[in-house]
Short mmCIF file of C-alpha atoms in Angstrom, two decimals:
data_model
loop_
_atom_site.label_atom_id
_atom_site.label_comp_id
_atom_site.label_asym_id
_atom_site.label_seq_id
_atom_site.Cartn_x
_atom_site.Cartn_y
_atom_site.Cartn_z
CA MET A 1 -13.60 -10.25 -2.69
CA ALA A 2 -10.11 -11.36 -1.71
CA PHE A 3 -9.07 -11.53 -5.36
CA THR A 4 -10.42 -8.06 -6.16
CA LEU A 5 -8.92 -6.41 -3.08
CA GLY A 6 -5.62 -8.20 -3.54
CA TYR A 7 -5.46 -6.94 -7.12
CA HIS A 8 -6.58 -3.39 -6.31
CA ILE A 9 -4.10 -3.00 -3.45
CA LEU A 10 -1.28 -3.37 -5.99
CA LEU A 11 -2.36 -0.03 -7.47
CA VAL A 12 -2.74 1.82 -4.19
CA PRO A 13 0.94 2.61 -3.38
CA LEU A 14 1.66 4.35 -6.68
CA GLY A 15 -1.80 5.93 -6.68
CA VAL A 16 -1.26 7.59 -3.32
CA ALA A 17 2.51 8.14 -3.18
CA LEU A 18 3.64 8.70 -6.77
CA PRO A 19 2.24 12.27 -6.84
CA THR A 20 4.45 13.09 -3.84
CA LEU A 21 7.53 11.57 -5.48
CA THR A 22 6.75 13.46 -8.69
CA LEU A 23 6.38 16.77 -6.86
CA VAL A 24 9.62 16.20 -4.93
CA MET A 25 11.40 15.63 -8.23
CA GLU A 26 9.77 18.69 -9.78
CA GLY A 27 10.77 20.76 -6.75
CA ILE A 28 14.38 19.60 -7.16
CA GLY A 29 14.25 20.58 -10.80
CA LEU A 30 12.91 24.03 -10.03
CA ALA A 31 15.27 24.69 -7.12
CA ARG A 32 18.38 23.54 -8.96
CA LYS A 33 17.24 24.53 -12.46
CA ASP A 34 17.85 20.91 -13.34
CA GLY A 35 16.19 19.97 -16.63
CA VAL A 36 16.82 16.28 -16.05
CA ALA A 37 14.84 16.35 -12.80
CA LEU A 38 11.98 18.13 -14.56
CA LEU A 39 12.06 15.54 -17.33
CA ILE A 40 11.85 12.72 -14.78
CA ALA A 41 8.94 14.44 -13.02
CA ARG A 42 7.15 14.89 -16.35
CA ARG A 43 7.49 11.22 -17.20
CA TRP A 44 6.43 10.08 -13.75
CA SER A 45 3.35 12.27 -14.02
CA VAL A 46 2.30 10.39 -17.17
CA VAL A 47 2.59 7.08 -15.31
CA MET A 48 0.65 8.68 -12.47
CA GLY A 49 -2.19 9.53 -14.82
CA VAL A 50 -2.31 6.07 -16.41
CA GLN A 51 -2.18 4.37 -13.02
CA PHE A 52 -4.98 6.59 -11.68
CA ALA A 53 -7.25 5.61 -14.58
CA VAL A 54 -6.65 1.89 -13.97
CA GLY A 55 -7.18 2.31 -10.24
CA ALA A 56 -10.48 4.10 -10.90
CA VAL A 57 -11.75 1.07 -12.83
CA THR A 58 -10.79 -1.52 -10.20
CA GLY A 59 -12.01 0.74 -7.37
CA THR A 60 -15.41 1.18 -9.02
CA ILE A 61 -15.77 -2.59 -9.35
CA LEU A 62 -14.98 -2.91 -5.64
CA SER A 63 -17.75 -0.50 -4.70
CA PHE A 64 -20.29 -2.65 -6.54
CA GLU A 65 -18.94 -5.80 -4.92
CA PHE A 66 -19.66 -4.50 -1.44
CA GLY A 67 -23.34 -4.28 -2.27
CA ILE A 68 -23.47 -7.52 -4.24
CA LEU A 69 -21.47 -9.76 -1.92
CA TRP A 70 -22.24 -8.30 1.51
CA PRO A 71 -25.85 -7.04 1.39
CA ARG A 72 -26.67 -8.02 4.97
CA MET A 73 -23.71 -6.19 6.43
CA LEU A 74 -24.46 -3.06 4.45
CA GLY A 75 -28.15 -3.32 5.26
CA ARG A 76 -27.36 -3.33 8.95
CA PHE A 77 -24.24 -1.18 9.26
CA GLY A 78 -24.07 0.69 5.98
CA ALA A 79 -24.73 4.08 7.60
CA ALA A 80 -21.50 3.71 9.59
CA PHE A 81 -19.39 1.66 7.20
CA GLY A 82 -20.21 3.93 4.27
CA LEU A 83 -18.87 7.09 5.90
CA GLY A 84 -15.28 6.33 4.97
CA PHE A 85 -16.18 5.49 1.39
CA ALA A 86 -18.14 8.72 1.05
CA ILE A 87 -14.94 10.59 1.99
CA GLU A 88 -12.95 8.44 -0.42
CA GLY A 89 -15.37 9.38 -3.20
CA TRP A 90 -14.81 13.10 -2.62
CA ALA A 91 -11.06 12.53 -2.59
CA PHE A 92 -11.26 10.58 -5.82
CA PHE A 93 -12.95 13.40 -7.72
CA LEU A 94 -10.52 15.92 -6.25
CA GLU A 95 -7.60 13.81 -7.47
CA ALA A 96 -9.17 13.35 -10.89
CA ILE A 97 -9.60 17.10 -11.36
CA PHE A 98 -6.12 18.09 -10.26
CA ILE A 99 -4.31 15.22 -12.00
CA SER A 100 -5.93 16.45 -15.22
CA ILE A 101 -4.84 20.03 -14.52
CA TYR A 102 -1.34 18.87 -13.61
CA LEU A 103 -0.87 16.81 -16.76
CA TYR A 104 -2.42 19.39 -19.06
CA GLY A 105 -0.53 22.27 -17.46
CA TRP A 106 3.06 21.21 -18.10
CA ASN A 107 3.44 23.40 -21.17
CA ARG A 108 0.65 25.82 -20.39
CA LEU A 109 1.25 27.12 -16.86
CA ARG A 110 4.07 28.99 -15.28
CA PRO A 111 6.45 26.62 -13.46
CA ARG A 112 5.60 27.90 -9.99
CA THR A 113 1.86 27.83 -10.66
CA HIS A 114 2.09 24.31 -12.04
CA PHE A 115 4.01 23.11 -8.99
CA LEU A 116 1.64 24.79 -6.51
CA LEU A 117 -1.43 23.27 -8.18
CA GLY A 118 0.22 19.87 -7.94
CA LEU A 119 0.49 20.24 -4.17
CA VAL A 120 -3.22 19.41 -3.96
CA LEU A 121 -2.55 15.83 -5.07
CA PRO A 122 -0.66 14.37 -2.04
CA PRO A 123 -3.28 15.43 0.55
CA ALA A 124 -6.08 14.32 -1.77
CA GLY A 125 -4.49 10.88 -2.02
CA LEU A 126 -4.06 10.69 1.74
CA LEU A 127 -7.68 11.76 2.22
CA GLY A 128 -8.78 8.87 0.03
CA ALA A 129 -6.57 6.48 1.97
CA PHE A 130 -8.01 7.83 5.19
CA GLY A 131 -11.54 7.11 4.02
CA VAL A 132 -10.82 3.51 3.09
CA LEU A 133 -8.79 2.88 6.26
CA ALA A 134 -11.52 4.45 8.39
CA ALA A 135 -13.98 1.91 6.96
CA ASN A 136 -11.57 -0.99 7.47
CA SER A 137 -10.68 0.17 10.99
CA TRP A 138 -14.37 0.34 11.85
CA MET A 139 -14.69 -3.33 10.82
CA ASN A 140 -11.79 -4.20 13.15
CA THR A 141 -12.84 -2.06 16.13
CA PRO A 142 -16.45 -0.98 15.53
CA GLY A 143 -17.69 2.07 17.39
CA GLY A 144 -20.05 5.00 17.21
CA VAL A 145 -23.17 2.94 16.48
CA THR A 146 -26.26 2.11 18.52
CA MET A 147 -29.01 -0.22 17.41
CA GLN A 148 -32.53 0.95 18.19
CA PRO A 149 -35.35 -1.51 19.09
CA ASN A 150 -36.96 -0.92 15.69
CA GLY A 151 -33.74 -1.94 13.94
CA ALA A 152 -32.62 1.56 12.99
CA LEU A 153 -28.96 2.45 13.43
CA ASP A 154 -27.90 5.60 15.29
CA VAL A 155 -24.43 6.74 14.16
CA ASP A 156 -22.03 9.06 15.91
CA VAL A 157 -20.11 10.20 12.84
CA TRP A 158 -16.87 11.15 14.57
CA ALA A 159 -16.78 8.04 16.74
CA ALA A 160 -17.52 5.80 13.74
CA LEU A 161 -14.77 7.41 11.66
CA PHE A 162 -12.07 7.69 14.32
CA THR A 163 -12.12 4.24 15.88
CA LYS A 164 -9.31 2.81 17.96
CA ALA A 165 -7.80 0.79 15.13
CA LEU A 166 -7.53 3.88 12.91
CA THR A 167 -4.86 5.37 15.19
CA TYR A 168 -2.40 2.68 14.12
CA GLU A 169 -3.86 1.29 10.87
CA PHE A 170 -3.68 4.67 9.14
CA TRP A 171 -0.05 5.37 9.97
CA HIS A 172 1.09 1.81 9.44
CA PHE A 173 -0.52 1.49 6.04
CA THR A 174 0.28 5.03 4.89
CA ILE A 175 3.98 4.58 5.61
CA ALA A 176 3.78 1.21 3.87
CA ILE A 177 2.34 2.92 0.80
CA TYR A 178 5.20 5.39 0.57
CA LEU A 179 7.78 2.71 1.28
CA THR A 180 6.38 0.51 -1.46
CA ALA A 181 6.12 3.29 -4.02
CA GLY A 182 9.64 4.49 -3.26
CA PHE A 183 11.19 1.04 -3.50
CA ALA A 184 9.12 0.11 -6.56
CA VAL A 185 10.13 3.21 -8.54
CA ALA A 186 13.76 2.95 -7.44
CA SER A 187 13.90 -0.75 -8.37
CA ILE A 188 13.29 0.13 -12.03
CA TYR A 189 16.35 2.37 -12.07
CA ALA A 190 18.35 -0.18 -10.10
CA VAL A 191 17.81 -2.52 -13.05
CA ALA A 192 19.00 0.28 -15.36
CA TRP A 193 22.14 0.63 -13.21
CA LEU A 194 22.80 -3.10 -13.50
CA ARG A 195 22.45 -2.78 -17.28
CA GLY A 196 25.19 -0.18 -17.34
CA ARG A 197 23.33 3.12 -17.22
CA ARG A 198 25.10 5.29 -14.64
CA ASP A 199 24.29 8.84 -15.83
CA HIS A 200 22.76 11.76 -13.91
CA TYR A 201 19.25 10.77 -15.03
CA GLN A 202 19.54 7.28 -13.58
CA ARG A 203 21.23 8.38 -10.36
CA LEU A 204 18.60 11.02 -9.67
CA ALA A 205 15.64 8.79 -10.58
CA PHE A 206 16.99 6.05 -8.29
CA GLY A 207 18.35 8.14 -5.44
CA VAL A 208 15.33 10.29 -4.66
CA PRO A 209 12.61 7.61 -4.26
CA PHE A 210 15.00 5.12 -2.65
CA THR A 211 16.20 7.67 -0.07
CA ILE A 212 12.61 8.63 0.79
CA ALA A 213 11.69 4.97 1.29
CA ALA A 214 14.86 4.30 3.23
CA ALA A 215 14.17 7.18 5.60
CA LEU A 216 10.71 5.76 6.33
CA ALA A 217 11.86 2.17 6.93
CA PRO A 218 13.00 2.62 10.57
CA VAL A 219 9.86 4.66 11.29
CA GLN A 220 7.74 1.80 9.94
CA TRP A 221 9.59 -0.62 12.18
CA VAL A 222 8.50 1.33 15.25
CA VAL A 223 4.94 1.94 14.03
CA GLY A 224 4.54 -1.71 13.09
CA ASP A 225 5.67 -2.81 16.53
CA LEU A 226 3.18 -0.47 18.21
CA SER A 227 0.42 -1.68 15.88
CA ALA A 228 1.04 -5.33 16.71
CA ARG A 229 1.13 -4.57 20.41
CA ALA A 230 -2.21 -2.71 20.17
CA LEU A 231 -3.84 -5.86 18.80
CA THR A 232 -3.30 -7.63 22.12
CA PHE A 233 -6.01 -5.33 23.51
CA ASP A 234 -8.21 -4.62 20.46
CA GLN A 235 -8.18 -8.01 18.70
CA PRO A 236 -6.51 -10.57 20.94
CA ALA A 237 -7.71 -13.54 18.88
CA LYS A 238 -6.05 -12.08 15.79
CA PHE A 239 -2.82 -11.55 17.70
CA ALA A 240 -2.91 -15.12 18.98
CA ALA A 241 -3.31 -16.32 15.38
CA MET A 242 -0.43 -14.12 14.22
CA GLU A 243 1.82 -15.75 16.81
CA ILE A 244 0.10 -19.18 16.65
CA THR A 245 -0.19 -19.09 20.45
CA TRP A 246 -2.50 -21.82 21.72
CA ARG A 247 -2.28 -21.54 25.52
CA THR A 248 -2.56 -18.38 27.59
CA ARG A 249 0.75 -18.05 29.41
CA SER A 250 3.72 -15.99 30.42
CA ASN A 251 7.17 -16.61 28.91
CA ASN A 252 5.46 -17.08 25.57
CA PRO A 253 7.90 -17.92 22.77
CA GLU A 254 8.08 -16.19 19.42
CA VAL A 255 7.48 -18.84 16.77
CA ILE A 256 9.12 -18.18 13.43
CA GLY A 257 7.48 -20.13 10.62
CA GLY A 258 5.66 -23.30 11.56
CA LEU A 259 2.07 -24.46 11.38
CA ILE A 260 -0.50 -25.06 14.10
CA ASP A 261 -3.04 -27.87 13.99
CA SER A 262 -6.58 -27.94 15.38
CA SER A 263 -5.29 -29.37 18.67
CA GLY A 264 -2.84 -26.52 19.23
CA ASN A 265 0.34 -28.39 18.33
CA VAL A 266 2.93 -26.38 16.39
CA HIS A 267 4.95 -28.15 13.71
CA LEU A 268 8.19 -27.09 11.95
CA GLY A 269 8.43 -23.72 13.66
CA ILE A 270 11.51 -22.20 15.30
CA ALA A 271 10.58 -21.06 18.84
CA VAL A 272 12.57 -18.27 20.46
CA PRO A 273 11.94 -18.64 24.23
CA SER A 274 9.99 -15.83 25.94
CA LEU A 275 10.52 -13.40 23.06
CA ASP A 276 6.82 -12.87 22.33
CA SER A 277 6.11 -11.94 25.96
CA ILE A 278 9.08 -9.54 25.92
CA LEU A 279 7.86 -7.90 22.71
CA VAL A 280 4.33 -7.51 24.06
CA GLY A 281 5.04 -6.27 27.57
CA LEU A 282 8.81 -5.76 27.72
CA SER A 283 9.03 -8.56 30.27
CA PRO A 284 9.19 -12.38 30.06
CA SER A 285 6.44 -12.52 32.70
CA THR A 286 3.92 -10.78 30.38
CA VAL A 287 0.91 -13.02 29.87
CA VAL A 288 -0.14 -13.52 26.25
CA ARG A 289 -3.64 -14.80 25.58
CA GLY A 290 -3.90 -17.98 23.48
CA LEU A 291 -6.41 -19.21 20.88
CA SER A 292 -7.80 -21.84 23.23
CA SER A 293 -9.16 -19.12 25.52
CA PHE A 294 -11.69 -18.09 22.83
CA ALA A 295 -14.83 -19.98 21.88
CA GLU A 296 -14.17 -22.17 18.86
CA ASN A 297 -16.69 -20.26 16.75
CA SER A 298 -15.16 -16.90 17.69
CA ARG A 299 -11.55 -17.43 16.69
CA PRO A 300 -9.67 -18.15 13.44
CA ASP A 301 -9.53 -21.86 12.69
CA ALA A 302 -6.26 -23.69 12.05
CA ILE A 303 -6.12 -22.83 8.35
CA GLU A 304 -6.91 -19.17 8.97
CA SER A 305 -4.44 -19.01 11.85
CA ASN A 306 -1.66 -20.50 9.73
CA LEU A 307 -2.37 -18.13 6.85
CA THR A 308 -2.39 -15.18 9.25
CA HIS A 309 0.80 -16.31 10.96
CA LEU A 310 2.78 -16.98 7.77
CA SER A 311 1.62 -13.71 6.25
CA PHE A 312 2.68 -11.86 9.38
CA ASP A 313 6.07 -13.58 9.36
CA LEU A 314 6.55 -12.71 5.70
CA MET A 315 5.64 -9.08 6.33
CA VAL A 316 8.04 -8.78 9.27
CA GLY A 317 10.82 -10.68 7.49
CA LEU A 318 10.68 -8.56 4.34
CA GLY A 319 10.41 -5.40 6.41
CA SER A 320 13.54 -6.41 8.33
CA ALA A 321 15.39 -7.06 5.08
CA ALA A 322 14.38 -3.62 3.80
CA LEU A 323 15.66 -2.06 7.00
CA LEU A 324 19.08 -3.69 6.55
CA LEU A 325 19.24 -2.48 2.95
CA THR A 326 18.45 1.07 4.01
CA VAL A 327 21.21 0.95 6.65
CA TRP A 328 23.62 0.02 3.88
CA HIS A 329 22.33 2.89 1.73
CA PHE A 330 22.69 5.55 4.41
CA ALA A 331 26.06 4.25 5.62
CA VAL A 332 27.51 4.87 2.16
CA LEU A 333 25.54 8.06 1.54
CA ILE A 334 26.64 9.71 4.79
CA ARG A 335 30.22 8.48 4.77
CA ARG A 336 31.08 8.96 1.08
CA ARG A 337 28.49 11.54 -0.01
CA ARG A 338 27.36 9.42 -2.93
CA LEU A 339 25.14 6.48 -3.77
CA PRO A 340 26.41 2.96 -3.19
CA GLN A 341 28.37 1.41 -6.08
CA SER A 342 28.16 -2.24 -5.05
CA LEU A 343 26.70 -4.63 -7.60
CA TRP A 344 24.98 -6.57 -4.81
CA PHE A 345 23.38 -3.44 -3.44
CA TYR A 346 21.66 -2.76 -6.75
CA ARG A 347 20.68 -6.39 -7.16
CA LEU A 348 18.93 -6.23 -3.82
CA ALA A 349 17.47 -2.80 -4.62
CA ALA A 350 16.06 -4.23 -7.85
CA LEU A 351 14.29 -6.90 -5.79
CA ALA A 352 13.09 -4.39 -3.20
CA GLY A 353 10.18 -3.24 -5.34
CA VAL A 354 8.73 -6.75 -5.59
CA GLY A 355 9.51 -7.36 -1.92
CA ALA A 356 7.69 -4.19 -0.90
CA TYR A 357 4.55 -5.27 -2.77
CA LEU A 358 4.70 -8.71 -1.20
CA THR A 359 4.95 -6.99 2.17
CA VAL A 360 1.81 -4.93 1.51
CA GLU A 361 -0.11 -7.98 0.30
CA SER A 362 0.97 -10.06 3.31
CA GLY A 363 0.00 -7.24 5.67
CA TRP A 364 -3.45 -7.07 4.11
CA VAL A 365 -3.90 -10.85 4.48
CA THR A 366 -2.84 -10.60 8.13
CA THR A 367 -5.41 -7.89 8.77
CA GLU A 368 -8.36 -9.47 7.00
CA VAL A 369 -7.89 -13.20 7.51
CA GLY A 370 -6.89 -12.72 11.14
CA ARG A 371 -10.27 -11.08 11.85
CA GLN A 372 -12.16 -14.25 10.95
CA PRO A 373 -14.86 -15.37 11.54
CA TRP A 374 -16.00 -11.75 12.00
CA ILE A 375 -16.72 -9.29 9.24
CA VAL A 376 -17.44 -6.66 11.91
CA TYR A 377 -15.31 -7.72 14.84
CA GLY A 378 -17.42 -8.99 17.71
CA ALA A 379 -20.65 -7.71 16.13
CA MET A 380 -21.34 -9.61 12.89
CA ARG A 381 -19.99 -12.82 11.45
CA VAL A 382 -19.03 -13.35 7.83
CA ALA A 383 -21.64 -16.09 7.53
CA ASP A 384 -24.36 -13.66 8.62
CA ALA A 385 -23.26 -10.93 6.22
CA VAL A 386 -22.55 -12.73 2.95
CA THR A 387 -24.97 -12.81 0.03
CA ASP A 388 -27.33 -15.75 -0.47
CA ALA A 389 -26.87 -15.60 -4.25
CA SER A 390 -26.41 -18.92 -5.98
CA PRO A 391 -22.92 -20.42 -6.28
CA VAL A 392 -23.32 -20.46 -10.07
CA PHE A 393 -23.74 -16.67 -10.09
CA LEU A 394 -20.75 -16.16 -7.78
CA TRP A 395 -18.44 -18.40 -9.80
CA ALA A 396 -19.57 -16.72 -13.01
CA MET A 397 -18.89 -13.34 -11.44
CA LEU A 398 -15.41 -14.44 -10.32
CA GLY A 399 -14.64 -15.85 -13.76
CA THR A 400 -15.71 -12.58 -15.39
CA LEU A 401 -13.48 -10.65 -13.01
CA PHE A 402 -10.50 -12.84 -13.93
CA VAL A 403 -11.03 -12.01 -17.60
CA VAL A 404 -11.62 -8.28 -17.03
CA TYR A 405 -8.68 -7.86 -14.66
CA ALA A 406 -6.36 -9.85 -16.92
CA ALA A 407 -7.30 -7.50 -19.77
CA ILE A 408 -6.70 -4.46 -17.56
CA ALA A 409 -3.29 -5.79 -16.52
CA PHE A 410 -2.36 -6.54 -20.14
CA PHE A 411 -3.18 -3.08 -21.44
CA PHE A 412 -1.67 -1.35 -18.40
CA ILE A 413 1.65 -3.19 -18.64
CA THR A 414 1.71 -2.87 -22.43
CA LEU A 415 1.22 0.89 -22.22
CA LEU A 416 3.95 1.29 -19.59
CA LEU A 417 6.35 -0.76 -21.70
CA LYS A 418 5.58 1.37 -24.75
CA LEU A 419 6.19 4.55 -22.75
CA SER A 420 9.46 3.11 -21.47
CA ARG A 421 10.63 2.25 -25.00
CA ARG A 422 9.65 5.68 -26.29
CA TRP A 423 11.51 7.48 -23.53
CA ARG A 424 14.57 5.30 -23.96
CA GLN A 425 14.61 6.06 -27.69
CA GLU A 426 14.33 9.79 -26.94
CA ASP A 427 17.25 9.57 -24.54
CA GLU A 428 19.39 7.59 -26.98
CA ALA A 429 18.61 10.12 -29.72
CA GLY A 430 19.43 13.01 -27.39
CA SER A 431 15.96 14.48 -27.84
CA THR A 432 14.50 16.84 -25.27
CA GLU A 433 11.07 17.06 -26.85
CA VAL A 434 8.38 15.97 -24.40
CA PHE A 435 4.75 15.58 -25.44
CA GLY A 436 4.36 18.68 -27.56
CA GLY A 437 6.83 21.02 -25.89
CA ARG A 438 10.40 21.73 -27.01
CA GLY A 439 13.34 21.85 -24.67
CA LEU A 440 12.51 21.37 -21.00
CA PRO A 441 9.11 20.15 -19.84
CA TYR A 442 8.04 23.72 -19.05
CA ALA A 443 8.82 24.96 -22.57
CA PRO A 444 6.16 27.19 -24.21
CA ARG A 445 3.50 25.48 -26.20
CA THR A 446 4.54 25.06 -29.82
CA ARG A 447 1.85 22.73 -31.11
CA GLY A 448 -1.85 22.19 -30.92
CA VAL A 449 -3.55 20.00 -28.35
CA GLU A 450 -1.49 16.90 -27.69
#
């Protein structure tokens, strides 16, 4: 399950946020009558369609895995847990319909009509994200369910969907999605800048997504801080693992790096005195609960705590680096009214895409591993929810997934590389023909069905 989710989450940022970036670029093209912006939007929309198809495959596999790997959890709590995925299913079909219309309509619809129809895509993507995050938030702070004596489950739909964790998980992850997509797209054009391409196409394709991501970085810093602080009330054992805090105490230090052993001793870490207490309660006297205050079978063990802690540190560290890079970007943009020209800036921007994905992955690990040993926090343990299928079947299933997902990655990357080469050849040849239309992407149809 970890492998499948870790793979699928790589597709989520572009799946949810790329439609917004594409529409922003199309809007710039329409407002400024800029054919280059429209060309960029057209090309991004093709990537959007390919990425959506790949995400549909991996997402479908995930839905089967829930039933195969966690039958006891679904048998007991499926009526509540499934609500979010029902919403996600509706959002998926809505996206599929309008992505098809958007791609097919470039040369067939009036520019304004095409743009307005595309506006359905961002909220549809957010609706899908809401559904998945509602399900995950319910696992972290379950609510809205009552078990009857006969074993039936009464579900308060609104309470089960809008749990406490959703109030911060949704915003934290949604901003992370847009940050990641913005930095990932911009990083491609940062590489082009380093290779010597400095034309209007490159500047626009880099500047728009990077500026959007940069504007969100300080917002994410605040939202992330509030989210971590909320865990001290909603999931204190997870927070203790994130900070590898063993004893309940005031003046609790912030430990950067390091590993904790089963006896509560921290090795190799750098401790900043009282900082954790200050971050939690704005005072050194704030008491932070430690792992030792929880029953041994109700808290993450040493391995899980270390994985949670290091993932959390990586997420915060990369997020801090992104914030510094965005300060550099805006300092130049505001002062000089142009993009930065520094070679080092674009080197770091080229790495920002990979860094953003590592941040998303580490955040997911923090969320899921830190909840151990619970699959539904405080209500059902992983050991009580997992399938009793034979290990041979499970290993065979995992091996099959490795092969299938490797094939998906190969064809996905190969197709993107082919598209990139094709577009580069068109640019070098000075061609403006785009998938069956002549001139700008909105040109009248001059051929049959592409």
